[in-house]
Amino acid sequence: MKYFRLNEEIYFVPGKRPSLYNLFTGDVYLISEDNANKLMDAENGNSVLKYRDDKFFQLLKDKGYGEFYSDKVFIEKINLSPDWYDYLYFKPAPMINRVTIKLANCQYECKNCNVNKYKRYSPCLCNSKETNNKNTLTTENIDKYLIDLKKLDTNELVVSGFSTSNLDKNTIIRNALELGFDSVRYIHCYKDIQNIDHVELAKRGALIYLQVNQNEIDEEVLKEILDLNREKTTILLQVRYEEEDPLKYVEFFNRNNISYIIDFVFNSRIKQDNISFLYNKEIPKVSADTFSLARKRNKCLVGTFATLSNGDIVPCLGLKDLKVGRIDKIYDIFTEDKLLKYWYMSNRDIVQCKDCGLRYACNDCRSLEVRLGAKIDEKITCRR
């Protein structure tokens, strides 16, 4: 057999840390630069007879990654986002997966939420206080905004900033549910657990992220959590990285069938290398849809944006200084020099990532990079 080609579900991504992506299993494998050069030669349609004493191609065949052929063949790769779509003159409207609305700034002084002292692993799931941002949203302009979002066919609505808002929180969530969003979630601090009708909203279909600071939680609060509708409740557990044991309550949540997300909070004194370790501790699996998306879009920012309590629209709550528009002119944000430039910022556009074979696998939080001192198109957390 003279030629070797990878199967349709196997992508070879050359560069630094050359990698093979199996889109059926999600596995990502690093290969040596020497083997990468051989594979590049084969994928370009050249004979592999000169490598007949090399076991590399046979190993790929044994893994089910490719086949030997007697003649040149063309194998079209799996691609859920074909290139021709980008060249259509008339394109469908941008698909909006999630919009976050922050009603007000939190006025509590919880240690894990101090934005001046700590950095958040998940700033997009954040109920924390912000500086230089006044609360100017009213019930009337929120109601109109919700109607506009529904007209844009927004899938999921996330509402945060309940803790100190004077707005009628229950009514806002009920109105959103009545408009028919596919999913309506709200982020609520457990300190304010009595100030909203969780049970009634759960019956109507609302989902809750209940934000809990691990160092302040107690058995009484845990009992209140259990009294909520568990199928509608996800615990957003804030844990100070390297200072608290995240397993302290995780075992409790698992034992009691409670859904949870760990949101690590970094003390400003913690070294950047420690934060980088958390981001780079393992290579995540990459499905066909994730790979197709990551090749052209920022898989964290695409399809989403956030609204601050002053009516400004930003790419996400963690990028609150990058204003792209206002809620009273929402249709103006969908231009390539406003919101879409962040949606289209794939790792191919990130200075440290564009020549890396793992660029479609790595996690990427533009917000954390900026907070650590990088520019919006740089990555400084990577230690691979």
mmCIF file of C-alpha atoms in Angstrom:
data_model
loop_
_atom_site.group_PDB
_atom_site.id
_atom_site.type_symbol
_atom_site.label_atom_id
_atom_site.label_comp_id
_atom_site.label_asym_id
_atom_site.label_seq_id
_atom_site.Cartn_x
_atom_site.Cartn_y
_atom_site.Cartn_z
ATOM 1 C CA MET A 1 0.000 0.000 0.000
ATOM 2 C CA LYS A 2 1.487 3.287 -1.161
ATOM 3 C CA TYR A 3 -0.646 5.958 0.500
ATOM 4 C CA PHE A 4 -2.070 6.661 3.967
ATOM 5 C CA ARG A 5 -4.936 8.990 4.865
ATOM 6 C CA LEU A 6 -6.637 9.849 8.141
ATOM 7 C CA ASN A 7 -10.334 8.989 8.454
ATOM 8 C CA GLU A 8 -13.038 11.619 8.057
ATOM 9 C CA GLU A 9 -13.480 12.068 11.818
ATOM 10 C CA ILE A 10 -9.752 12.527 12.514
ATOM 11 C CA TYR A 11 -8.307 16.021 12.230
ATOM 12 C CA PHE A 12 -4.567 16.681 12.195
ATOM 13 C CA VAL A 13 -3.658 20.144 13.543
ATOM 14 C CA PRO A 14 0.034 20.937 12.980
ATOM 15 C CA GLY A 15 2.196 23.590 14.643
ATOM 16 C CA LYS A 16 3.666 23.689 18.105
ATOM 17 C CA ARG A 17 2.299 20.706 20.051
ATOM 18 C CA PRO A 18 0.925 18.979 16.887
ATOM 19 C CA SER A 19 -2.273 17.127 17.728
ATOM 20 C CA LEU A 20 -4.798 14.621 16.430
ATOM 21 C CA TYR A 21 -8.492 15.221 17.191
ATOM 22 C CA ASN A 22 -10.876 12.261 17.175
ATOM 23 C CA LEU A 23 -14.272 13.896 16.741
ATOM 24 C CA PHE A 24 -16.143 10.644 17.413
ATOM 25 C CA THR A 25 -14.633 10.027 20.854
ATOM 26 C CA GLY A 26 -13.569 13.601 21.696
ATOM 27 C CA ASP A 27 -10.007 12.470 22.456
ATOM 28 C CA VAL A 28 -7.046 14.710 21.622
ATOM 29 C CA TYR A 29 -3.574 13.202 21.201
ATOM 30 C CA LEU A 30 -0.241 15.009 21.056
ATOM 31 C CA ILE A 31 2.269 13.636 18.557
ATOM 32 C CA SER A 32 5.981 14.356 18.059
ATOM 33 C CA GLU A 33 7.158 16.943 15.546
ATOM 34 C CA ASP A 34 8.927 14.175 13.598
ATOM 35 C CA ASN A 35 5.692 12.174 13.276
ATOM 36 C CA ALA A 36 3.807 15.374 12.470
ATOM 37 C CA ASN A 37 6.095 15.960 9.471
ATOM 38 C CA LYS A 38 5.453 12.415 8.243
ATOM 39 C CA LEU A 39 1.708 12.827 8.648
ATOM 40 C CA MET A 40 1.748 16.180 6.856
ATOM 41 C CA ASP A 41 3.523 14.475 3.974
ATOM 42 C CA ALA A 42 0.896 11.718 3.840
ATOM 43 C CA GLU A 43 -2.080 14.085 4.146
ATOM 44 C CA ASN A 44 -0.701 16.084 1.222
ATOM 45 C CA GLY A 45 -1.064 12.960 -0.937
ATOM 46 C CA ASN A 46 2.565 11.851 -1.006
ATOM 47 C CA SER A 47 3.682 8.233 -0.885
ATOM 48 C CA VAL A 48 4.526 6.719 2.501
ATOM 49 C CA LEU A 49 6.691 3.937 1.041
ATOM 50 C CA LYS A 50 9.801 5.743 2.289
ATOM 51 C CA TYR A 51 8.462 5.224 5.843
ATOM 52 C CA ARG A 52 7.895 1.467 5.345
ATOM 53 C CA ASP A 53 10.193 0.632 8.272
ATOM 54 C CA ASP A 54 8.419 3.123 10.517
ATOM 55 C CA LYS A 55 5.628 1.861 12.789
ATOM 56 C CA PHE A 56 3.869 5.240 13.150
ATOM 57 C CA PHE A 57 1.325 4.793 10.345
ATOM 58 C CA GLN A 58 0.614 1.206 11.361
ATOM 59 C CA LEU A 59 -0.088 2.404 14.908
ATOM 60 C CA LEU A 60 -2.559 4.973 13.531
ATOM 61 C CA LYS A 61 -4.269 2.255 11.515
ATOM 62 C CA ASP A 62 -4.437 -0.037 14.563
ATOM 63 C CA LYS A 63 -6.095 2.783 16.557
ATOM 64 C CA GLY A 64 -8.679 3.172 13.800
ATOM 65 C CA TYR A 65 -7.388 6.631 12.870
ATOM 66 C CA GLY A 66 -6.590 5.971 9.224
ATOM 67 C CA GLU A 67 -6.093 3.496 6.392
ATOM 68 C CA PHE A 68 -3.523 2.524 3.776
ATOM 69 C CA TYR A 69 -4.529 2.882 0.100
ATOM 70 C CA SER A 70 -3.012 1.708 -3.153
ATOM 71 C CA ASP A 71 -4.132 4.881 -4.969
ATOM 72 C CA LYS A 72 -4.519 8.514 -3.974
ATOM 73 C CA VAL A 73 -7.872 9.222 -2.291
ATOM 74 C CA PHE A 74 -9.742 12.310 -1.185
ATOM 75 C CA ILE A 75 -11.451 12.095 2.202
ATOM 76 C CA GLU A 76 -13.817 14.908 3.108
ATOM 77 C CA LYS A 77 -13.615 15.741 6.794
ATOM 78 C CA ILE A 78 -16.578 16.082 9.141
ATOM 79 C CA ASN A 79 -17.371 19.786 9.393
ATOM 80 C CA LEU A 80 -20.512 21.165 11.012
ATOM 81 C CA SER A 81 -19.591 24.710 9.976
ATOM 82 C CA PRO A 82 -18.579 24.547 6.288
ATOM 83 C CA ASP A 83 -16.445 27.308 4.796
ATOM 84 C CA TRP A 84 -18.982 28.169 2.082
ATOM 85 C CA TYR A 85 -21.362 29.458 4.759
ATOM 86 C CA ASP A 86 -19.026 32.415 5.423
ATOM 87 C CA TYR A 87 -19.341 33.555 1.825
ATOM 88 C CA LEU A 88 -23.135 33.659 1.619
ATOM 89 C CA TYR A 89 -24.419 37.091 0.621
ATOM 90 C CA PHE A 90 -27.637 36.707 2.597
ATOM 91 C CA LYS A 91 -26.997 35.147 5.987
ATOM 92 C CA PRO A 92 -29.394 34.187 8.765
ATOM 93 C CA ALA A 93 -29.507 36.467 11.793
ATOM 94 C CA PRO A 94 -26.869 35.729 14.468
ATOM 95 C CA MET A 95 -27.988 32.938 16.791
ATOM 96 C CA ILE A 96 -28.199 34.152 20.393
ATOM 97 C CA ASN A 97 -27.735 31.307 22.849
ATOM 98 C CA ARG A 98 -27.690 33.278 26.087
ATOM 99 C CA VAL A 99 -28.170 36.837 27.347
ATOM 100 C CA THR A 100 -27.339 37.872 30.911
ATOM 101 C CA ILE A 101 -29.001 40.846 32.586
ATOM 102 C CA LYS A 102 -27.537 42.304 35.758
ATOM 103 C CA LEU A 103 -30.202 44.256 37.631
ATOM 104 C CA ALA A 104 -28.031 45.886 40.286
ATOM 105 C CA ASN A 105 -24.649 45.864 41.992
ATOM 106 C CA CYS A 106 -24.351 43.676 45.061
ATOM 107 C CA GLN A 107 -23.811 45.646 48.269
ATOM 108 C CA TYR A 108 -22.835 42.757 50.523
ATOM 109 C CA GLU A 109 -19.231 42.457 51.631
ATOM 110 C CA CYS A 110 -18.730 38.700 51.187
ATOM 111 C CA LYS A 111 -15.024 37.892 51.202
ATOM 112 C CA ASN A 112 -15.153 35.740 48.090
ATOM 113 C CA CYS A 113 -16.952 38.382 46.040
ATOM 114 C CA ASN A 114 -14.655 41.359 46.595
ATOM 115 C CA VAL A 115 -13.853 42.312 42.987
ATOM 116 C CA ASN A 116 -10.891 44.446 44.001
ATOM 117 C CA LYS A 117 -9.236 41.656 45.978
ATOM 118 C CA TYR A 118 -10.189 38.503 44.086
ATOM 119 C CA LYS A 119 -10.313 37.147 40.556
ATOM 120 C CA ARG A 120 -13.148 34.833 39.551
ATOM 121 C CA TYR A 121 -12.782 31.616 37.577
ATOM 122 C CA SER A 122 -16.309 32.120 36.202
ATOM 123 C CA PRO A 123 -16.957 35.891 36.094
ATOM 124 C CA CYS A 124 -19.890 35.266 33.738
ATOM 125 C CA LEU A 125 -21.667 33.537 36.654
ATOM 126 C CA CYS A 126 -21.193 36.446 38.976
ATOM 127 C CA ASN A 127 -23.351 38.382 41.399
ATOM 128 C CA SER A 128 -20.493 40.499 42.725
ATOM 129 C CA LYS A 129 -20.185 44.218 43.267
ATOM 130 C CA GLU A 130 -18.865 46.391 40.466
ATOM 131 C CA THR A 131 -17.159 49.730 40.680
ATOM 132 C CA ASN A 132 -18.107 52.775 38.522
ATOM 133 C CA ASN A 133 -21.444 51.361 37.390
ATOM 134 C CA LYS A 134 -24.695 53.022 38.462
ATOM 135 C CA ASN A 135 -28.005 51.176 38.648
ATOM 136 C CA THR A 136 -30.342 52.846 36.178
ATOM 137 C CA LEU A 137 -32.501 49.989 34.866
ATOM 138 C CA THR A 138 -36.240 50.366 35.438
ATOM 139 C CA THR A 139 -39.038 47.818 35.275
ATOM 140 C CA GLU A 140 -40.375 49.488 32.129
ATOM 141 C CA ASN A 141 -37.154 49.390 30.107
ATOM 142 C CA ILE A 142 -36.434 45.845 31.293
ATOM 143 C CA ASP A 143 -39.868 44.702 30.071
ATOM 144 C CA LYS A 144 -39.250 46.300 26.659
ATOM 145 C CA TYR A 145 -35.768 44.788 26.541
ATOM 146 C CA LEU A 146 -37.129 41.314 27.252
ATOM 147 C CA ILE A 147 -39.555 41.684 24.348
ATOM 148 C CA ASP A 148 -36.682 42.739 22.054
ATOM 149 C CA LEU A 149 -34.603 39.744 23.182
ATOM 150 C CA LYS A 150 -37.476 37.400 22.465
ATOM 151 C CA LYS A 151 -37.908 38.912 18.989
ATOM 152 C CA LEU A 152 -34.227 38.080 18.413
ATOM 153 C CA ASP A 153 -35.077 34.464 19.263
ATOM 154 C CA THR A 154 -32.800 34.382 22.318
ATOM 155 C CA ASN A 155 -32.634 30.845 23.734
ATOM 156 C CA GLU A 156 -31.633 31.384 27.347
ATOM 157 C CA LEU A 157 -32.053 34.332 29.686
ATOM 158 C CA VAL A 158 -29.911 34.636 32.831
ATOM 159 C CA VAL A 159 -30.742 37.319 35.397
ATOM 160 C CA SER A 160 -28.385 38.326 38.212
ATOM 161 C CA GLY A 161 -27.942 41.189 40.658
ATOM 162 C CA PHE A 162 -31.045 40.462 42.721
ATOM 163 C CA SER A 163 -29.552 41.038 46.133
ATOM 164 C CA THR A 164 -29.990 44.806 46.404
ATOM 165 C CA SER A 165 -32.190 45.677 43.449
ATOM 166 C CA ASN A 166 -35.380 47.579 44.231
ATOM 167 C CA LEU A 167 -36.996 46.124 41.123
ATOM 168 C CA ASP A 168 -39.764 43.538 41.447
ATOM 169 C CA LYS A 169 -37.622 40.434 40.979
ATOM 170 C CA ASN A 170 -40.477 37.924 40.979
ATOM 171 C CA THR A 171 -42.380 39.886 38.314
ATOM 172 C CA ILE A 172 -39.328 40.175 36.051
ATOM 173 C CA ILE A 173 -38.768 36.410 36.103
ATOM 174 C CA ARG A 174 -42.497 35.699 35.606
ATOM 175 C CA ASN A 175 -42.629 38.085 32.631
ATOM 176 C CA ALA A 176 -39.620 36.362 31.065
ATOM 177 C CA LEU A 177 -41.257 32.958 31.524
ATOM 178 C CA GLU A 178 -44.498 34.187 29.976
ATOM 179 C CA LEU A 179 -42.601 35.481 26.922
ATOM 180 C CA GLY A 180 -41.542 31.900 26.250
ATOM 181 C CA PHE A 181 -37.738 31.829 26.425
ATOM 182 C CA ASP A 182 -36.455 28.263 26.150
ATOM 183 C CA SER A 183 -34.705 28.652 29.493
ATOM 184 C CA VAL A 184 -34.909 31.287 32.225
ATOM 185 C CA ARG A 185 -32.274 31.173 34.958
ATOM 186 C CA TYR A 186 -31.484 33.565 37.752
ATOM 187 C CA ILE A 187 -28.397 33.882 39.948
ATOM 188 C CA HIS A 188 -29.310 34.500 43.565
ATOM 189 C CA CYS A 189 -27.188 34.927 46.659
ATOM 190 C CA TYR A 190 -28.080 32.521 49.457
ATOM 191 C CA LYS A 191 -27.986 35.458 51.903
ATOM 192 C CA ASP A 192 -31.133 36.716 50.181
ATOM 193 C CA ILE A 193 -32.797 33.317 50.062
ATOM 194 C CA GLN A 194 -36.016 34.570 51.712
ATOM 195 C CA ASN A 195 -36.477 37.576 49.431
ATOM 196 C CA ILE A 196 -37.708 35.764 46.348
ATOM 197 C CA ASP A 197 -40.331 33.062 45.858
ATOM 198 C CA HIS A 198 -38.049 30.253 44.659
ATOM 199 C CA VAL A 199 -40.707 27.565 44.957
ATOM 200 C CA GLU A 200 -43.342 29.447 42.932
ATOM 201 C CA LEU A 201 -40.834 30.387 40.237
ATOM 202 C CA ALA A 202 -39.582 26.790 40.069
ATOM 203 C CA LYS A 203 -43.141 25.582 39.496
ATOM 204 C CA ARG A 204 -43.421 28.007 36.583
ATOM 205 C CA GLY A 205 -40.197 26.639 35.081
ATOM 206 C CA ALA A 206 -37.456 29.000 36.253
ATOM 207 C CA LEU A 207 -34.021 27.572 37.086
ATOM 208 C CA ILE A 208 -31.780 28.969 39.816
ATOM 209 C CA TYR A 209 -28.058 29.276 40.338
ATOM 210 C CA LEU A 210 -27.849 29.646 44.123
ATOM 211 C CA GLN A 211 -24.584 31.407 44.889
ATOM 212 C CA VAL A 212 -22.957 30.113 48.064
ATOM 213 C CA ASN A 213 -19.682 31.158 49.692
ATOM 214 C CA GLN A 214 -18.199 27.972 51.097
ATOM 215 C CA ASN A 215 -16.533 29.676 54.059
ATOM 216 C CA GLU A 216 -19.879 31.056 55.266
ATOM 217 C CA ILE A 217 -22.250 28.174 54.611
ATOM 218 C CA ASP A 218 -23.792 26.337 57.566
ATOM 219 C CA GLU A 219 -26.202 23.453 58.215
ATOM 220 C CA GLU A 220 -29.217 25.746 58.386
ATOM 221 C CA VAL A 221 -28.479 27.136 54.928
ATOM 222 C CA LEU A 222 -27.931 23.618 53.618
ATOM 223 C CA LYS A 223 -31.385 22.633 54.906
ATOM 224 C CA GLU A 224 -32.924 25.602 53.095
ATOM 225 C CA ILE A 225 -31.172 24.523 49.908
ATOM 226 C CA LEU A 226 -32.579 21.032 50.237
ATOM 227 C CA ASP A 227 -36.082 22.423 50.696
ATOM 228 C CA LEU A 228 -35.878 24.011 47.240
ATOM 229 C CA ASN A 229 -36.815 22.115 44.112
ATOM 230 C CA ARG A 230 -33.590 20.212 43.455
ATOM 231 C CA GLU A 231 -34.324 19.650 39.782
ATOM 232 C CA LYS A 232 -34.470 23.416 39.303
ATOM 233 C CA THR A 233 -31.528 24.346 41.538
ATOM 234 C CA THR A 234 -27.812 24.420 40.773
ATOM 235 C CA ILE A 235 -25.415 25.394 43.538
ATOM 236 C CA LEU A 236 -22.778 27.903 42.445
ATOM 237 C CA LEU A 237 -20.183 27.124 45.112
ATOM 238 C CA GLN A 238 -17.477 29.741 45.548
ATOM 239 C CA VAL A 239 -14.201 28.303 46.826
ATOM 240 C CA ARG A 240 -11.041 30.315 47.429
ATOM 241 C CA TYR A 241 -8.385 28.479 45.465
ATOM 242 C CA GLU A 242 -5.576 27.025 47.632
ATOM 243 C CA GLU A 243 -7.267 28.340 50.774
ATOM 244 C CA GLU A 244 -10.349 26.130 51.054
ATOM 245 C CA ASP A 245 -11.060 22.458 50.425
ATOM 246 C CA PRO A 246 -13.596 22.167 47.560
ATOM 247 C CA LEU A 247 -14.489 18.637 48.656
ATOM 248 C CA LYS A 248 -15.910 19.853 51.944
ATOM 249 C CA TYR A 249 -19.429 20.201 50.554
ATOM 250 C CA VAL A 250 -19.090 18.495 47.165
ATOM 251 C CA GLU A 251 -19.515 15.118 48.840
ATOM 252 C CA PHE A 252 -22.671 16.422 50.517
ATOM 253 C CA PHE A 253 -24.088 17.674 47.194
ATOM 254 C CA ASN A 254 -23.312 14.380 45.456
ATOM 255 C CA ARG A 255 -24.856 12.347 48.246
ATOM 256 C CA ASN A 256 -28.041 14.397 48.147
ATOM 257 C CA ASN A 257 -28.355 14.586 44.354
ATOM 258 C CA ILE A 258 -27.769 18.342 44.179
ATOM 259 C CA SER A 259 -26.383 19.858 40.964
ATOM 260 C CA TYR A 260 -23.401 22.168 41.517
ATOM 261 C CA ILE A 261 -20.695 24.232 39.801
ATOM 262 C CA ILE A 262 -17.434 25.098 41.555
ATOM 263 C CA ASP A 263 -16.434 28.707 40.953
ATOM 264 C CA PHE A 264 -12.834 29.119 42.084
ATOM 265 C CA VAL A 265 -11.904 32.539 43.449
ATOM 266 C CA PHE A 266 -8.269 33.614 43.301
ATOM 267 C CA ASN A 267 -6.701 35.805 45.958
ATOM 268 C CA SER A 268 -4.769 38.625 44.289
ATOM 269 C CA ARG A 269 -1.603 37.405 46.021
ATOM 270 C CA ILE A 270 -1.754 33.966 44.387
ATOM 271 C CA LYS A 271 0.851 33.571 41.672
ATOM 272 C CA GLN A 272 -0.276 33.523 38.069
ATOM 273 C CA ASP A 273 1.360 30.099 37.614
ATOM 274 C CA ASN A 274 -1.099 28.649 40.143
ATOM 275 C CA ILE A 275 -4.050 30.058 38.189
ATOM 276 C CA SER A 276 -2.540 28.742 34.966
ATOM 277 C CA PHE A 277 -2.265 25.272 36.483
ATOM 278 C CA LEU A 278 -6.019 25.152 37.080
ATOM 279 C CA TYR A 279 -6.708 26.085 33.459
ATOM 280 C CA ASN A 280 -4.132 23.704 32.000
ATOM 281 C CA LYS A 281 -4.337 20.657 34.247
ATOM 282 C CA GLU A 282 -5.908 18.511 31.523
ATOM 283 C CA ILE A 283 -6.858 18.608 27.863
ATOM 284 C CA PRO A 284 -10.668 18.535 27.610
ATOM 285 C CA LYS A 285 -12.486 16.313 25.146
ATOM 286 C CA VAL A 286 -13.490 17.985 21.892
ATOM 287 C CA SER A 287 -16.716 16.967 20.136
ATOM 288 C CA ALA A 288 -17.443 17.535 16.454
ATOM 289 C CA ASP A 289 -19.642 20.560 17.122
ATOM 290 C CA THR A 290 -17.116 22.103 19.548
ATOM 291 C CA PHE A 291 -14.265 21.610 17.072
ATOM 292 C CA SER A 292 -16.262 23.082 14.184
ATOM 293 C CA LEU A 293 -17.187 26.071 16.340
ATOM 294 C CA ALA A 294 -13.703 26.676 17.764
ATOM 295 C CA ARG A 295 -12.123 26.812 14.305
ATOM 296 C CA LYS A 296 -13.987 30.038 13.528
ATOM 297 C CA ARG A 297 -15.498 31.420 16.717
ATOM 298 C CA ASN A 298 -14.664 32.093 20.342
ATOM 299 C CA LYS A 299 -16.379 29.124 21.976
ATOM 300 C CA CYS A 300 -16.907 31.057 25.228
ATOM 301 C CA LEU A 301 -18.202 34.380 23.868
ATOM 302 C CA VAL A 302 -20.031 33.374 20.686
ATOM 303 C CA GLY A 303 -23.805 33.581 20.861
ATOM 304 C CA THR A 304 -23.887 35.497 24.114
ATOM 305 C CA PHE A 305 -23.704 38.988 25.584
ATOM 306 C CA ALA A 306 -24.495 40.688 28.890
ATOM 307 C CA THR A 307 -26.308 43.791 30.074
ATOM 308 C CA LEU A 308 -25.029 45.851 32.998
ATOM 309 C CA SER A 309 -27.272 47.563 35.511
ATOM 310 C CA ASN A 310 -26.719 50.930 33.766
ATOM 311 C CA GLY A 311 -28.090 49.606 30.443
ATOM 312 C CA ASP A 312 -24.732 49.091 28.733
ATOM 313 C CA ILE A 313 -24.294 45.932 26.643
ATOM 314 C CA VAL A 314 -20.927 44.144 26.903
ATOM 315 C CA PRO A 315 -19.584 40.814 25.517
ATOM 316 C CA CYS A 316 -19.819 39.223 29.000
ATOM 317 C CA LEU A 317 -20.008 40.290 32.634
ATOM 318 C CA GLY A 318 -16.271 39.709 32.963
ATOM 319 C CA LEU A 319 -15.564 42.240 30.169
ATOM 320 C CA LYS A 320 -17.631 45.085 31.537
ATOM 321 C CA ASP A 321 -15.300 47.791 30.172
ATOM 322 C CA LEU A 322 -15.823 46.701 26.536
ATOM 323 C CA LYS A 323 -19.117 48.424 25.803
ATOM 324 C CA VAL A 324 -20.693 47.429 22.478
ATOM 325 C CA GLY A 325 -24.042 49.211 22.774
ATOM 326 C CA ARG A 326 -27.136 50.120 24.803
ATOM 327 C CA ILE A 327 -30.364 48.237 25.503
ATOM 328 C CA ASP A 328 -32.466 50.918 23.785
ATOM 329 C CA LYS A 329 -30.519 50.340 20.531
ATOM 330 C CA ILE A 330 -29.919 46.612 20.742
ATOM 331 C CA TYR A 331 -30.029 45.966 16.983
ATOM 332 C CA ASP A 332 -27.000 48.219 16.491
ATOM 333 C CA ILE A 333 -24.676 45.833 18.344
ATOM 334 C CA PHE A 334 -24.689 43.172 15.614
ATOM 335 C CA THR A 335 -21.923 44.606 13.492
ATOM 336 C CA GLU A 336 -18.456 43.203 12.930
ATOM 337 C CA ASP A 337 -16.778 46.154 14.663
ATOM 338 C CA LYS A 338 -18.947 45.882 17.779
ATOM 339 C CA LEU A 339 -20.173 42.587 19.240
ATOM 340 C CA LEU A 340 -19.383 40.180 16.408
ATOM 341 C CA LYS A 341 -15.655 40.870 16.503
ATOM 342 C CA TYR A 342 -15.578 39.199 19.933
ATOM 343 C CA TRP A 343 -17.758 36.325 18.754
ATOM 344 C CA TYR A 344 -15.358 35.717 15.851
ATOM 345 C CA MET A 345 -12.211 35.910 18.007
ATOM 346 C CA SER A 346 -11.162 32.260 17.773
ATOM 347 C CA ASN A 347 -7.852 30.968 19.098
ATOM 348 C CA ARG A 348 -6.519 31.368 15.566
ATOM 349 C CA ASP A 349 -6.542 35.117 16.353
ATOM 350 C CA ILE A 350 -4.870 34.827 19.763
ATOM 351 C CA VAL A 351 -1.142 35.606 19.535
ATOM 352 C CA GLN A 352 0.073 32.730 21.704
ATOM 353 C CA CYS A 353 -2.435 30.181 20.329
ATOM 354 C CA LYS A 354 -2.611 30.604 16.570
ATOM 355 C CA ASP A 355 0.336 28.268 15.843
ATOM 356 C CA CYS A 356 -0.483 25.670 18.523
ATOM 357 C CA GLY A 357 -1.987 22.273 17.721
ATOM 358 C CA LEU A 358 -4.088 22.415 20.887
ATOM 359 C CA ARG A 359 -5.751 25.704 19.950
ATOM 360 C CA TYR A 360 -9.154 24.078 19.370
ATOM 361 C CA ALA A 361 -9.061 22.095 22.621
ATOM 362 C CA CYS A 362 -7.913 24.546 25.291
ATOM 363 C CA ASN A 363 -10.311 26.463 27.490
ATOM 364 C CA ASP A 364 -10.263 30.194 26.872
ATOM 365 C CA CYS A 365 -11.629 32.940 29.114
ATOM 366 C CA ARG A 366 -10.875 36.325 27.584
ATOM 367 C CA SER A 367 -12.053 37.986 30.795
ATOM 368 C CA LEU A 368 -9.521 36.223 33.020
ATOM 369 C CA GLU A 369 -6.704 36.935 30.565
ATOM 370 C CA VAL A 370 -7.516 40.656 30.617
ATOM 371 C CA ARG A 371 -7.782 40.706 34.414
ATOM 372 C CA LEU A 372 -4.341 39.111 34.639
ATOM 373 C CA GLY A 373 -2.858 41.840 32.468
ATOM 374 C CA ALA A 374 -3.141 40.532 28.904
ATOM 375 C CA LYS A 375 -4.621 42.355 25.941
ATOM 376 C CA ILE A 376 -7.927 41.098 24.581
ATOM 377 C CA ASP A 377 -6.105 39.087 21.863
ATOM 378 C CA GLU A 378 -3.393 37.644 24.118
ATOM 379 C CA LYS A 379 -3.176 34.598 26.373
ATOM 380 C CA ILE A 380 -0.828 34.562 29.358
ATOM 381 C CA THR A 381 -2.311 31.722 31.434
ATOM 382 C CA CYS A 382 -1.024 28.959 29.145
ATOM 383 C CA ARG A 383 1.861 26.943 30.569
ATOM 384 C CA ARG A 384 1.826 24.040 28.113
#
